[in-house]
Amino acid sequence: MRRYHHGHLRHAAIEAGMQLIEASNSADISLREIARAIGVSAPSIYRHFPDKACLLAALAVEGMDQLATAQLIASAKAGHGREGFAASGRAYVRFALAHPLLFRMIIAYLPSVDYFASAKSDTPSPVRFLREIVEALAPVGTSATEVRTAALAAWSQVHGLAMLMLEGQIPRDDALIDAMIDGKDMWPESEIHQQDYA
Amino acid sequence: MRRYHHGHLRHAAIEAGMQLIEASNSADISLREIARAIGVSAPSIYRHFPDKACLLAALAVEGMDQLATAQLIASAKAGHGREGFAASGRAYVRFALAHPLLFRMIIAYLPSVDYFASAKSDTPSPVRFLREIVEALAPVGTSATEVRTAALAAWSQVHGLAMLMLEGQIPRDDALIDAMIDGKDMWPESEIHQQDYA
DNA sequence: TGTACATCAGTGAACGCGCGTTCACTGATGTAC
DNA sequence: TGTACATCAGTGAACGCGCGTTCACTGATGTAC
């Protein structure tokens, strides 16, 4: 009987889960698989997670963090602003291609983050990042719903590209990603009041 | 021993499969389920399909036909051209929302239809429809790859919206679909040489 | 027209699979006296 | 400091599930003579 003090097994399960997710790129991860990976019996998982869905949700949260971070870094490298926004979009697609199953799980197992609710939250998330950067780029006087529509359209754009490439319907062509996501499209002739994402 | 002469069971299986797909909106359909639905033993399916994947592929083909038809009708109703294109995009999203599982299967189980290869094919398909309508709308002198990029961007846009709505990440708001997909975005100040989709 | 026969679309039973979850348990840990 | 004890993170065995697929079969059909 190996003993994991104070939530160590919980941590180990999530870590092992993440590794298994990277290895598999299509089917869901099984609870038993994760237990096997950390050398522990399957029922022991239930000391730390009520059921499988909660375990997967924990992995999805982990993945969401990673995605948000990847986008933030990409945006910062491009100097935020319009170019940073495009860069974060490309980062979204590349993250999906690099971590197919994790990406699907983020979308599937995470409770949806309402666009407007994200304004009140403090935790970083792709949705919150999206809202803030689009708000910063919108011309003064743009209505909240207009901004939201633009933000959701941008999300749809990169999400659709990611999914279609994952499904093999669009070739995984790096140049195509770049061509599809450039900074010129949104509010082309507007003045920008730039803000950092903090 | 009920007997289905001359491929009747094949037909019945596809029909029953389509109905089951409409009923379920998330998990995959099982081969046994389909057999049950038509009152036949599971192994009898194997007289007509080599394996489950082929059965599902047949359903996906059926679904693709329906999707292409829905888009074509929507486009025709709007008079083709720029408005027709937007209408076909909205039809894509609404089809996905109305037939969630079928939509997923079309994307997942169908061999990818290469954009350029679709030019040579004669069978109607969403990709072929997309290519033809975007080509018709492109200003004279637009390069083939530019047209392709625009077409794939449009596809990504509606596909992403559809997926995010299906996953509950974006509210299923009809007005939002309309706002997001209007005909103004692509090549805004270009002359159009319109063509019908035949 | 009647009969022998080949074909082949169906059948029920069985295979092995891995899954999520429950159960009664064991035994190491940390604490209270 | 030593001992009794409660806690609770682990265990192996078992549950029932539905799945895709294989197997040897049966019996209706349509055809050749």
Short mmCIF file of C-alpha atoms in Angstrom, two decimals, chain B residues 62-161:
data_model
loop_
_atom_site.label_atom_id
_atom_site.label_comp_id
_atom_site.label_asym_id
_atom_site.label_seq_id
_atom_site.Cartn_x
_atom_site.Cartn_y
_atom_site.Cartn_z
CA GLU B 62 -26.41 10.55 -46.22
CA GLY B 63 -25.96 13.44 -43.81
CA MET B 64 -23.60 15.24 -46.13
CA ASP B 65 -26.21 15.11 -48.85
CA GLN B 66 -28.75 16.64 -46.53
CA LEU B 67 -26.39 19.37 -45.45
CA ALA B 68 -25.43 20.25 -49.01
CA THR B 69 -29.10 20.35 -49.96
CA ALA B 70 -30.00 22.60 -47.03
CA GLN B 71 -27.27 25.02 -48.00
CA LEU B 72 -28.22 25.02 -51.64
CA ILE B 73 -31.87 25.70 -50.89
CA ALA B 74 -31.00 28.49 -48.47
CA SER B 75 -28.71 30.05 -51.02
CA ALA B 76 -31.30 29.84 -53.76
CA LYS B 77 -33.97 31.40 -51.57
CA ALA B 78 -31.70 34.38 -51.01
CA GLY B 79 -31.06 34.74 -54.71
CA HIS B 80 -27.53 33.30 -54.69
CA GLY B 81 -24.75 35.87 -54.88
CA ARG B 82 -23.45 37.52 -51.77
CA GLU B 83 -26.67 37.19 -49.81
CA GLY B 84 -27.01 33.59 -50.90
CA PHE B 85 -23.56 32.87 -49.59
CA ALA B 86 -24.40 34.33 -46.20
CA ALA B 87 -27.65 32.38 -46.17
CA SER B 88 -25.84 29.14 -46.90
CA GLY B 89 -23.51 29.86 -43.99
CA ARG B 90 -26.42 30.38 -41.64
CA ALA B 91 -27.96 27.17 -42.97
CA TYR B 92 -24.75 25.34 -42.10
CA VAL B 93 -24.91 26.50 -38.49
CA ARG B 94 -28.62 25.81 -38.15
CA PHE B 95 -28.20 22.35 -39.62
CA ALA B 96 -25.55 21.62 -37.01
CA LEU B 97 -27.81 22.78 -34.20
CA ALA B 98 -30.76 20.80 -35.52
CA HIS B 99 -28.79 17.58 -36.06
CA PRO B 100 -25.89 17.66 -33.62
CA LEU B 101 -24.74 14.06 -33.84
CA LEU B 102 -25.26 13.78 -37.57
CA PHE B 103 -23.26 16.94 -38.05
CA ARG B 104 -20.39 15.61 -35.99
CA MET B 105 -20.43 12.38 -37.93
CA ILE B 106 -20.29 14.17 -41.24
CA ILE B 107 -17.12 15.88 -40.13
CA ALA B 108 -15.62 12.92 -38.31
CA TYR B 109 -16.45 9.89 -40.45
CA LEU B 110 -16.27 11.34 -43.90
CA PRO B 111 -13.01 11.08 -45.71
CA SER B 112 -11.88 14.67 -46.12
CA VAL B 113 -12.87 16.25 -49.37
CA ASP B 114 -9.87 18.13 -50.60
CA TYR B 115 -10.78 21.64 -51.60
CA PHE B 116 -9.04 21.51 -54.93
CA ALA B 117 -10.11 17.96 -55.69
CA SER B 118 -13.70 19.05 -55.28
CA ALA B 119 -13.35 20.94 -58.56
CA LYS B 120 -13.04 17.68 -60.48
CA SER B 121 -15.81 15.84 -58.69
CA ASP B 122 -19.41 15.94 -59.80
CA THR B 123 -21.15 14.88 -56.60
CA PRO B 124 -22.65 17.74 -54.65
CA SER B 125 -21.04 18.36 -51.28
CA PRO B 126 -20.72 21.25 -48.90
CA VAL B 127 -17.08 21.70 -49.90
CA ARG B 128 -17.88 21.77 -53.58
CA PHE B 129 -20.71 24.19 -53.00
CA LEU B 130 -18.39 26.37 -50.96
CA ARG B 131 -15.72 26.41 -53.61
CA GLU B 132 -18.10 27.27 -56.41
CA ILE B 133 -19.90 30.07 -54.63
CA VAL B 134 -16.72 31.69 -53.37
CA GLU B 135 -15.18 31.47 -56.81
CA ALA B 136 -18.25 33.13 -58.27
CA LEU B 137 -18.05 35.95 -55.75
CA ALA B 138 -14.34 36.62 -56.02
CA PRO B 139 -13.31 39.70 -57.98
CA VAL B 140 -11.77 38.94 -61.35
CA GLY B 141 -8.05 38.33 -61.07
CA THR B 142 -8.14 36.90 -57.57
CA SER B 143 -5.59 34.12 -57.40
CA ALA B 144 -6.71 30.56 -56.82
CA THR B 145 -4.96 30.35 -53.45
CA GLU B 146 -6.47 33.64 -52.35
CA VAL B 147 -9.88 32.27 -53.23
CA ARG B 148 -9.15 29.07 -51.39
CA THR B 149 -7.99 30.91 -48.29
CA ALA B 150 -11.15 32.98 -48.29
CA ALA B 151 -13.30 29.89 -48.77
CA LEU B 152 -11.62 27.97 -45.98
CA ALA B 153 -11.83 31.02 -43.72
CA ALA B 154 -15.56 31.23 -44.34
CA TRP B 155 -15.93 27.52 -43.63
CA SER B 156 -13.92 27.87 -40.44
CA GLN B 157 -16.08 30.78 -39.37
CA VAL B 158 -19.37 28.91 -39.59
CA HIS B 159 -17.92 25.63 -38.42
CA GLY B 160 -16.44 27.21 -35.32
CA LEU B 161 -19.67 28.96 -34.51
#
